XYZ file of C-alpha atoms in Angstrom:
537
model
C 5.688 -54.560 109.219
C 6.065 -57.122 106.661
C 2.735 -57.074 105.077
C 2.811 -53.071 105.136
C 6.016 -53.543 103.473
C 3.834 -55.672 100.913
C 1.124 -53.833 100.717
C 2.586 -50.713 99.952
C 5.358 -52.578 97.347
C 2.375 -53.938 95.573
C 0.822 -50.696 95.127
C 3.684 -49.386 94.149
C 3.712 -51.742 91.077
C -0.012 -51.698 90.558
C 0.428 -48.243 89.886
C 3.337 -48.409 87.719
C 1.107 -50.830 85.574
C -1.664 -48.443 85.525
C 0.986 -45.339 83.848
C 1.992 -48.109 81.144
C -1.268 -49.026 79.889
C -1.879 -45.504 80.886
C 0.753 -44.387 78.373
C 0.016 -46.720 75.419
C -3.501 -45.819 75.281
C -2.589 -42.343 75.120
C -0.179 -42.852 71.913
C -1.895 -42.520 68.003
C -0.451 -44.970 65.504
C 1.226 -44.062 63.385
C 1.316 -45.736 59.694
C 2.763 -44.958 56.127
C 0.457 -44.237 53.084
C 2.866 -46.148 50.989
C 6.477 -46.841 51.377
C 7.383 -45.607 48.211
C 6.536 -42.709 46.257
C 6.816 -41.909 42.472
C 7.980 -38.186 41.307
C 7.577 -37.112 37.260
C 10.588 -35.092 37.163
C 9.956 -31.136 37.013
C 7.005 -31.736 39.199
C 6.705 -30.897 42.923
C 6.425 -33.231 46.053
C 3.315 -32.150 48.438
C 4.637 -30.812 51.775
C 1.620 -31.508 53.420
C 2.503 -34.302 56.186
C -1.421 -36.231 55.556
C -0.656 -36.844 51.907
C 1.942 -39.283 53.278
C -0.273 -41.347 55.802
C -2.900 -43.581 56.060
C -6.216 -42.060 58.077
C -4.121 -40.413 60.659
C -5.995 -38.731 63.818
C -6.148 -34.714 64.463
C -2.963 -35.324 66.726
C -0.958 -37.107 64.530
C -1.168 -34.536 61.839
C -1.160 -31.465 64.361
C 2.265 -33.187 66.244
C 3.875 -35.437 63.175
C 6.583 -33.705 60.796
C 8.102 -34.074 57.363
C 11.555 -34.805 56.104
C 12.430 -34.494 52.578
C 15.893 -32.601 52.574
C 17.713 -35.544 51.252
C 15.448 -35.351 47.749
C 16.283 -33.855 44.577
C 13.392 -33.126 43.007
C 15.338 -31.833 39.643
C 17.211 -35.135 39.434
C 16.029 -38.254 38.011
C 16.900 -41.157 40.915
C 15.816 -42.714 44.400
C 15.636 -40.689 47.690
C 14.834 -41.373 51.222
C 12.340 -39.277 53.039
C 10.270 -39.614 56.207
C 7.823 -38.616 58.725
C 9.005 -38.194 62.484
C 6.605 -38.544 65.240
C 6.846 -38.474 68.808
C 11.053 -39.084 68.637
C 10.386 -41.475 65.752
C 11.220 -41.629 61.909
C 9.093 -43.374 59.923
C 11.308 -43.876 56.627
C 10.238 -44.170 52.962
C 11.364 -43.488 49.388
C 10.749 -41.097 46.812
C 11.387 -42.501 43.324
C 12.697 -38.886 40.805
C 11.408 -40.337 37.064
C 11.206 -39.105 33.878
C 8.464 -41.380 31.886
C 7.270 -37.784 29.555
C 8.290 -37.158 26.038
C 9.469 -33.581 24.996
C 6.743 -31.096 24.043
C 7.725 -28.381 21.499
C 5.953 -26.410 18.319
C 5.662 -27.641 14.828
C 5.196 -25.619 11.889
C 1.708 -27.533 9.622
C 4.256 -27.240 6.539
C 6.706 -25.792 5.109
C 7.125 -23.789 2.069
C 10.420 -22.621 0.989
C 12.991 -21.962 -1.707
C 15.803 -24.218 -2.791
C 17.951 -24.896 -0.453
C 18.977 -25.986 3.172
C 16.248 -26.927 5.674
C 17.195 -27.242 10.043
C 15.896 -28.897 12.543
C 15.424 -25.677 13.422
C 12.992 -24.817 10.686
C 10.870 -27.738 11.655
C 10.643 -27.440 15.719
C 10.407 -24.868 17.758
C 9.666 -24.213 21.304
C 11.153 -27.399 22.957
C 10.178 -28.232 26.589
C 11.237 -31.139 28.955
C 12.333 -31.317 32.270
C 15.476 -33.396 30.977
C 18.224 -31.948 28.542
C 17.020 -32.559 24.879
C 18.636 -33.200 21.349
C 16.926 -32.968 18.085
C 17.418 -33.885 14.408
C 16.452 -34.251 11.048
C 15.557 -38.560 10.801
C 13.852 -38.806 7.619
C 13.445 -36.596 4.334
C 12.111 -38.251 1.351
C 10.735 -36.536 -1.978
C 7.284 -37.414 -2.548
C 6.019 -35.607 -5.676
C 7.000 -33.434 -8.368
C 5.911 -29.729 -7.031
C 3.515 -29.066 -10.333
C 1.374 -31.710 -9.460
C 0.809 -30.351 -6.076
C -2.195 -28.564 -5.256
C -1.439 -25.008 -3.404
C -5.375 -25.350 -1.708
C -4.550 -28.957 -0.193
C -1.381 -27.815 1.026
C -2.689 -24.700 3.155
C -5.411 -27.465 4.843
C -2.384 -29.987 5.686
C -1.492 -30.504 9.394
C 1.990 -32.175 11.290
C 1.572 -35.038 12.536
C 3.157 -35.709 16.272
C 3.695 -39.110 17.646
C 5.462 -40.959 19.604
C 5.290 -44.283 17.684
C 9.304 -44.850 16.148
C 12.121 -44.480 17.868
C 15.270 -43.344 16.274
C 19.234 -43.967 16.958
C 20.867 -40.232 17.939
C 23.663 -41.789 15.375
C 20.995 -41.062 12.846
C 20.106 -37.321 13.439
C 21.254 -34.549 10.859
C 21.389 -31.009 11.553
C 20.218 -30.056 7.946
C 19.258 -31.463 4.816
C 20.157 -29.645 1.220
C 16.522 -29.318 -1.107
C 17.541 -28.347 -4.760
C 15.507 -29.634 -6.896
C 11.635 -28.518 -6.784
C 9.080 -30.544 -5.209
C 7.194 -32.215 -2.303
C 9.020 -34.032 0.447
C 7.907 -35.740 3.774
C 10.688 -35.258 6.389
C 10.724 -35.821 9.826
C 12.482 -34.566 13.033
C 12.874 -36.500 16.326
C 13.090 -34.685 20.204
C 14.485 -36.771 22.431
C 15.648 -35.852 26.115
C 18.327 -37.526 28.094
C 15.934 -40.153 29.581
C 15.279 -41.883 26.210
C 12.220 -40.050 25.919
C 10.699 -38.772 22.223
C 8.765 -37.079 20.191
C 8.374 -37.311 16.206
C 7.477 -34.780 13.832
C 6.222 -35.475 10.261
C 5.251 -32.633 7.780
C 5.448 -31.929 4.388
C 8.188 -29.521 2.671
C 6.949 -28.040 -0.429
C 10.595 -26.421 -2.831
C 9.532 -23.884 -5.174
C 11.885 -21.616 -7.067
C 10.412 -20.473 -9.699
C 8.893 -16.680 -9.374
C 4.985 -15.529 -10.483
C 5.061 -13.732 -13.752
C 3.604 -10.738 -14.115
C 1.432 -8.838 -16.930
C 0.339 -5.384 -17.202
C -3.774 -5.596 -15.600
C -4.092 -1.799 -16.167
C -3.694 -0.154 -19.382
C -5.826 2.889 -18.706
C -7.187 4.190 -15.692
C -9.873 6.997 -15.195
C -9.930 8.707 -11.624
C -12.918 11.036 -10.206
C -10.640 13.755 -9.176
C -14.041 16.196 -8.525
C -13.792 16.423 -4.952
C -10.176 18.294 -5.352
C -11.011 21.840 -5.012
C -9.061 24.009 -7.104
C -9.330 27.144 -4.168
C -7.138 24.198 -2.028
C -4.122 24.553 -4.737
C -1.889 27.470 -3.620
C 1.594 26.305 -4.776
C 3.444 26.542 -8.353
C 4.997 22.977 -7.001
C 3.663 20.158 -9.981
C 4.807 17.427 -7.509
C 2.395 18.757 -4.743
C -0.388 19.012 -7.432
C 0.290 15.040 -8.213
C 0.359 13.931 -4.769
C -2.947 15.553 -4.479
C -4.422 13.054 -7.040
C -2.414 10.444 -6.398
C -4.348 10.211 -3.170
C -7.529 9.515 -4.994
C -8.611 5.955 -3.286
C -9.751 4.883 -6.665
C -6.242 5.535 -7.842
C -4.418 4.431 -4.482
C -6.341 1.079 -4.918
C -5.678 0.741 -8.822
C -4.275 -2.877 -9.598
C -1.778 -1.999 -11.877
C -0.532 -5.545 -13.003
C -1.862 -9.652 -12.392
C 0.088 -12.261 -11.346
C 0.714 -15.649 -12.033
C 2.111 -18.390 -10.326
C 1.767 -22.006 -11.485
C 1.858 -23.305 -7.691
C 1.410 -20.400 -5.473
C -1.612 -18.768 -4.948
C -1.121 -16.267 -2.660
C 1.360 -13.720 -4.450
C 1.876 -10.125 -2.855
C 2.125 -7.219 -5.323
C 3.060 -4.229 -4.697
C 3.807 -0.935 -6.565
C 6.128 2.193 -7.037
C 5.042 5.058 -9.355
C 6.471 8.216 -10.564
C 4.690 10.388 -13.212
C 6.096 10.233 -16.548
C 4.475 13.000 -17.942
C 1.353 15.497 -17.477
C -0.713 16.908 -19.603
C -3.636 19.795 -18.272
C -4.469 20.605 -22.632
C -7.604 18.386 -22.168
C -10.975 18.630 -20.543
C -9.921 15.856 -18.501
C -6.050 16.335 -17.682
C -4.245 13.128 -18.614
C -1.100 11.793 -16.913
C 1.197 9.120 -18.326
C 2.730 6.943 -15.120
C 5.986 5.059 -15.201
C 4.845 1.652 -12.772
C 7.087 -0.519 -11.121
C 5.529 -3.592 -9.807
C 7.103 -6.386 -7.719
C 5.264 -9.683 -6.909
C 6.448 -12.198 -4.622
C 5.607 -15.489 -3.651
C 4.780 -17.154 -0.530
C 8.429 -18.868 -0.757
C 9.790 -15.674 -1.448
C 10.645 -16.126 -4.592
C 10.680 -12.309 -6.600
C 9.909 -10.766 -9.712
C 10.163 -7.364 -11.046
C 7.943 -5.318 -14.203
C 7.943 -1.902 -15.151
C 4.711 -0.684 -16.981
C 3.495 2.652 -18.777
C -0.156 3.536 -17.365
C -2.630 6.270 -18.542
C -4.893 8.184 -16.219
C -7.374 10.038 -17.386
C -8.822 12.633 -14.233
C -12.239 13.287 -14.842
C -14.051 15.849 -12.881
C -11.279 18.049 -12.281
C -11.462 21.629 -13.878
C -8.446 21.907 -16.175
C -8.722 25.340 -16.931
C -8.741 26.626 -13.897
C -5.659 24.667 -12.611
C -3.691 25.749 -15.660
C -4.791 29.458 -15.235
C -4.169 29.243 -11.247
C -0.941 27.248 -11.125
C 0.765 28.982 -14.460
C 3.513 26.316 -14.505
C 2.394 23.292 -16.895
C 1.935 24.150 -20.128
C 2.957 27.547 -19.809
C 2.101 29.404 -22.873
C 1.784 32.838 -24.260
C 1.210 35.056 -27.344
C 4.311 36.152 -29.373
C 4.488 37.309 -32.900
C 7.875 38.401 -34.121
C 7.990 39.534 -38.083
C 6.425 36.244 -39.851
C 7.056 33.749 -37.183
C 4.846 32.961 -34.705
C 4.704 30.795 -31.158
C 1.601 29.171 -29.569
C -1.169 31.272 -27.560
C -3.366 29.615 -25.003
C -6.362 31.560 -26.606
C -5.420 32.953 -30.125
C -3.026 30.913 -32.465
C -0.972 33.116 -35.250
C 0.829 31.650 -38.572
C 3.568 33.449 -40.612
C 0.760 35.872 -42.259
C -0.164 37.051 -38.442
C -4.082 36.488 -38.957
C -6.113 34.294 -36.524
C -6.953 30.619 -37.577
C -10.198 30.987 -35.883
C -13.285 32.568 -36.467
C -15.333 34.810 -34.101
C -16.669 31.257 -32.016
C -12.977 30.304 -31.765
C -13.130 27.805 -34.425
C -10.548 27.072 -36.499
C -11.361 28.341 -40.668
C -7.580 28.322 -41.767
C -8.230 29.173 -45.347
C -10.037 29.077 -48.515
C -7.058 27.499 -50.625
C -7.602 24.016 -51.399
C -4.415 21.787 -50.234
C -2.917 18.713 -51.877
C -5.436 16.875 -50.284
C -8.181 18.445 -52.500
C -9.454 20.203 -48.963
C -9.492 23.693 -47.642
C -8.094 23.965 -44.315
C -11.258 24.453 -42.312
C -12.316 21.093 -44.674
C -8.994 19.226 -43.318
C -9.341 20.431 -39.581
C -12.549 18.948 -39.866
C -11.675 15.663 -41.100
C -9.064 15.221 -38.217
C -11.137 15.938 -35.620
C -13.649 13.371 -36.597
C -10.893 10.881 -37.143
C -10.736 8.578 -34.138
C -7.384 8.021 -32.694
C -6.631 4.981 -34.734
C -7.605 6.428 -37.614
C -5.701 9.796 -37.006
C -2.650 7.480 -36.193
C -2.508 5.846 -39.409
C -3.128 8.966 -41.690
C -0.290 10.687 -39.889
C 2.163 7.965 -40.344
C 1.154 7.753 -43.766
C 2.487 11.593 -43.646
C 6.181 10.758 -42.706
C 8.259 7.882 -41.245
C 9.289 8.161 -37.852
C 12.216 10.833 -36.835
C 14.237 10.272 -40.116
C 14.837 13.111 -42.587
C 13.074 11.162 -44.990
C 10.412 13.456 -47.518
C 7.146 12.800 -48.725
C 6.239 14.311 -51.906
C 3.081 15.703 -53.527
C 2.875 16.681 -56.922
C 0.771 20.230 -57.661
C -0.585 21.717 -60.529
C 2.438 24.425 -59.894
C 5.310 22.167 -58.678
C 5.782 20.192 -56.052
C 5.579 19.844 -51.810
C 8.111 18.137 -49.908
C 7.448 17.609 -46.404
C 10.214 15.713 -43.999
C 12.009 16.141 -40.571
C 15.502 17.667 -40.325
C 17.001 16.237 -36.987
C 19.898 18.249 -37.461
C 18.034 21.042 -36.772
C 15.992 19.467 -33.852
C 19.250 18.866 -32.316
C 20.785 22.401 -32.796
C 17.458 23.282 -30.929
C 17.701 21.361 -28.233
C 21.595 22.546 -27.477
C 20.517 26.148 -27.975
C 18.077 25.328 -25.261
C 20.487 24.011 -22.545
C 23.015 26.869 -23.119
C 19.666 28.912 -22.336
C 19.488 26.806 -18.978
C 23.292 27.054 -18.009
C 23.299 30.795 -18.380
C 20.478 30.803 -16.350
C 22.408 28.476 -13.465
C 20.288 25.535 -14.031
C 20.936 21.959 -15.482
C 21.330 20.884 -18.675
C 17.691 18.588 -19.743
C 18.762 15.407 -21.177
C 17.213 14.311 -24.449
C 14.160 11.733 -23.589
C 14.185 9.283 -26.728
C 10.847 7.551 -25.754
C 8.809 11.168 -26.400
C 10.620 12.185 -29.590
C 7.957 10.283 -31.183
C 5.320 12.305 -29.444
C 7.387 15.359 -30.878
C 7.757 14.283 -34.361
C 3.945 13.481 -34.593
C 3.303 17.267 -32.774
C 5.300 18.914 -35.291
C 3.194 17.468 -38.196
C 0.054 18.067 -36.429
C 0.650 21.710 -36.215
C 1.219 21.961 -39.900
C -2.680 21.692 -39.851
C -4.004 22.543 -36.792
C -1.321 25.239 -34.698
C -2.664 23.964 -31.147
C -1.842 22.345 -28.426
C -4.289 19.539 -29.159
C -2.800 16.754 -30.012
C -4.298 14.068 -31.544
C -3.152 11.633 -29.136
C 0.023 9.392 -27.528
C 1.859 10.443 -25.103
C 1.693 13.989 -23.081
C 4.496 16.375 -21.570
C 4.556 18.281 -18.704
C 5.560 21.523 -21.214
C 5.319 22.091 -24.935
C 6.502 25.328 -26.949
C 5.882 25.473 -30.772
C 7.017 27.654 -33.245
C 6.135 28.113 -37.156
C 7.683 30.414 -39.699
C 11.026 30.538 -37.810
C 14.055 29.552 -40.517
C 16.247 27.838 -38.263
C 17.537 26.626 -34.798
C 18.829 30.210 -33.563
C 15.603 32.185 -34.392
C 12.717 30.005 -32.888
C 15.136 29.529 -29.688
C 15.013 33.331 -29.744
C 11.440 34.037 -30.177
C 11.037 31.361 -27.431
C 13.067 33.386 -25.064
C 11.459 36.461 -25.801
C 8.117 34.916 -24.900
C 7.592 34.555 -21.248
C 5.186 31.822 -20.824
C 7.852 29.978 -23.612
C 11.036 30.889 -21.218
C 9.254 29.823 -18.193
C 9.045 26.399 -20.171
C 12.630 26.162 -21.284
C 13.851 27.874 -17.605
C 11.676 25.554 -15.428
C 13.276 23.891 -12.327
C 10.424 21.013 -12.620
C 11.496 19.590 -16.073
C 14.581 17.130 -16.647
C 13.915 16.030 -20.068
C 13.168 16.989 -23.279
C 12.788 16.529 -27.368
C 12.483 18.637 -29.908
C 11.423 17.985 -33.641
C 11.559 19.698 -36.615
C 9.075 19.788 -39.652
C 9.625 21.343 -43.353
C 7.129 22.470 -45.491
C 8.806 22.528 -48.839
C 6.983 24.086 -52.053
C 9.329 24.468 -55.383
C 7.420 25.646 -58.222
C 8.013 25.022 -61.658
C 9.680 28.235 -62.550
C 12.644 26.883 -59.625
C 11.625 29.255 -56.880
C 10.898 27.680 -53.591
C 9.102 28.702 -49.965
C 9.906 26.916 -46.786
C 8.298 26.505 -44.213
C 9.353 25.289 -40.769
C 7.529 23.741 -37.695
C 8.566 23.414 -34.164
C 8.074 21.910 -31.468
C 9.851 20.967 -27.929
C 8.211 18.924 -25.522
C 9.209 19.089 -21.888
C 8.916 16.359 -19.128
C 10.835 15.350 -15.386
């Protein structure tokens, strides 16, 4: 019994020896990667379970698990983690740092105006995983702005560096930049982990504005491809829109800047017609412009400019005779006095000035000048328009009711202006309008010139054509009428003439008046008045 009892005791413990080695061989080891682990803060940690160990077997990785609840990944500092593994932690730490400067946008350079720059103004954009705070650190001017060059400056680039650290104690919100010139400044980002980033850039000041000249004096459009079967309305505003959008007149540049640092300016324009005149083969319009440049600092200046455009192309007649509204005219003969005719012009004696070929023969008496008319119409049509210019204001001065005298063989002509008159003419004109319910015109001093050189002109030649200057949108002359009263009359019992002095489209007007004085040597005298009223909006 004894060695049964032994036998089967040392079985017993053989096998029990057998399960233990049994058991350990069975078991993987287990071992750490590293004990410690380094985290750049606004990253993420790796939940896979093998990026923590060193060559661990299939079973490790399909039975081993990961703890990292106790880690703050959004929080710079020192956390324990671990990997459990058959009823075992195996413990290490994960180190939260923040070792990367801020990243954020900078502008290459800056150009501005006088006055405050921001932080703001020089970074934009900021990013960091920490809290940041930013400042102006440095601003020093470097050169006076006119010996700058505007090329270098658009080929300049920031520079961004971490190489100098600044105090917090020395940030500014803002700096104040009066005075004109070049200045280096430069911001600092720093986030709460002592962490930075410098920017450096240049700031160029500029207040002064570009100046601006008139680049277009005269402009001549190709206005053929307008067809006048299109034109359907009476409206003269619809008629300019059509041409004003001709590209060669949409495109015009009406005025050149300058800009002694800047050399980028934007220009741009406003236009409203000043006046329009169809009497021509090519119809001419006179354009108020209003330019503005600016400059790439947005500094501003302003320039109003007078522009003629000449439409080429464009049949004239056909536009007058279709639309009926600019230069409405019409044939009128009352006793001696006489008003314009689009095809047939009358003076006092009612006989044509033109021949049979519609030229104009006037007649045989031989004026002051030593000419007959037909002689002196021809003279001023071969006149160029400086020349015609100076022999008119050699005729009279200006609007005044000054006279010029010529001495005859019989006595002696007096020509001159009588304003008093004009003005009489241009009241009896409005009361025309407010009877008629419409506005009063108001009296446009920059074309009384045009009408005081029109009422000589048609002393000699009883047209429309003028010689040159300015144009209206309307004209109505008279000849032979004795004063204000009559040729306002004859005017409104014309209806091309009323359609002029009624029209909704005109705002403005002047009127002149010219006398032809003759007093003989036995003390008689003859008159002889010229008028004329020009019309415009």
């Amino acid at each position: 019994m004894k060695n049964t009892s032994y036998k089967n005791k040392q079985f017993v413990l053989l096998g029990m020896t057998f399960l233990s080695v049994a058991g350990i061989a069975g078991c993987s080891k287990v071992e750490l990667a590293q004990s410690s682990v380094t985290l750049e803060l606004g990253d993420e940690l790796s939940e896979n379970v093998a990026d923590y160990l060193q060559n661990p077997d299939e079973k490790i990785l399909k039975d081993a698990s990961l703890d990292l609840s106790a880690v703050d990944e959004t929080k710079v500092g020192s956390y324990n983690a671990a990997v459990a593994y058959d009823g075992k932690n195996y413990p290490f730490t994960v180190e939260v740092k923040d070792t990367t400067s801020p990243q954020c946008e900078a502008k290459d350079y800056i150009y501005m105006q006088p006055g405050t720059l921001t932080v703001d103004d020089l970074v934009t954009e900021i990013k960091d995983a920490s809290e940041t705070s930013s400042g102006i650190v440095s601003c020093e001017q470097k050169e006076d702005l006119v010996v700058c060059d505007y090329d270098d400056m658009l080929q300049e680039r920031a520079a961004v560096d971490t190489a100098d650290p600044y105090d917090e104690v020395d940030y500014q919100e803002s700096v104040q930049l009066d005075d004109e010139g070049c200045y280096e400044v430069t911001a600092q980002v720093k986030d709460s982990e002592g962490n930075f980033t410098d920017i450096t850039l240049n700031v160029y000041v500029d207040g002064t504005a570009p100046e601006l000249a008139q680049n277009v004096i005269d402009l001549e459009v190709d206005a053929s491809g307008i067809s006048i079967d299109d034109i359907n309305t009476d409206d003269a505003e619809k008629i300019a829109d059509m041409l004003h959008e001709l590209p060669d007149f949409a495109n015009a540049e009406w005025a050149a800047a300058s800009d002694a640092f800047c050399g980028d300016n934007a220009i741009s324009y406003e236009f409203e017609q000043k006046s329009f005149n169809l009497q021509k083969e090519n119809p001419v319009e006179v354009l108020n412009v209003h330019c503005t440049v600016q400059d790439q600092a947005g500094n501003e200046n302003e320039a109003d400019y007078e522009v003629m455009v000449t439409y080429t192309g464009l049949d004239a007649e056909a536009l007058l005779e279709k639309t009926g509204l600019i230069m409405q005219i019409a044939d009128t003969s009352t006793n001696n006095n006489s008003t314009s005719s689009n095809n047939n012009m009358t003076k006092s004696d009612g006989k044509s000035n033109k021949n049979q070929n519609g030229e104009y023969k006037g007649n045989d008496t031989v004026n002051d000048l030593g000419m007959t008319d037909a002689e002196f119409a021809a003279m001023f049509d071969s006149m160029t328009p400086e020349e015609r210019e100076a022999f008119l204001n050699s005729m009279a001065s200006g609007s005044t009711d000054e006279s010029y005298n010529i001495a005859t063989e019989q006595g002696t002509i007096s020509y001159y202006y009588d304003s008093s008159a004009a003005q009489q003419v241009f009241s009896l004109v409005n009361q025309e309008r407010v009877n008629n319910g419409l506005p009063e015109l108001t009296w446009d001093s920059d074309m009384a010139s045009y009408s005081d050189r029109r009422a000589m002109e048609i002393v000699t030649d009883f047209s429309h054509n003028s010689a040159g200057g300015k144009w209206s949108v309307g004209e109505n002359i008279g000849q032979g009428y004795e004063n204000a009263s009559a040729v306002v009359s004859g005017w409104m019992n014309s209806e091309g003439h009323k359609a002029n002095i009624l029209s909704t489209v005109s705002t403005r007007a002047s009127v002149s008046s010219y006398v032809e004085k003759e007093t003989f040597s036995n003390g008689s005298r003859i008159n002889n008045h010229y008028w004329v009223i020009n019309f415009t909006h």
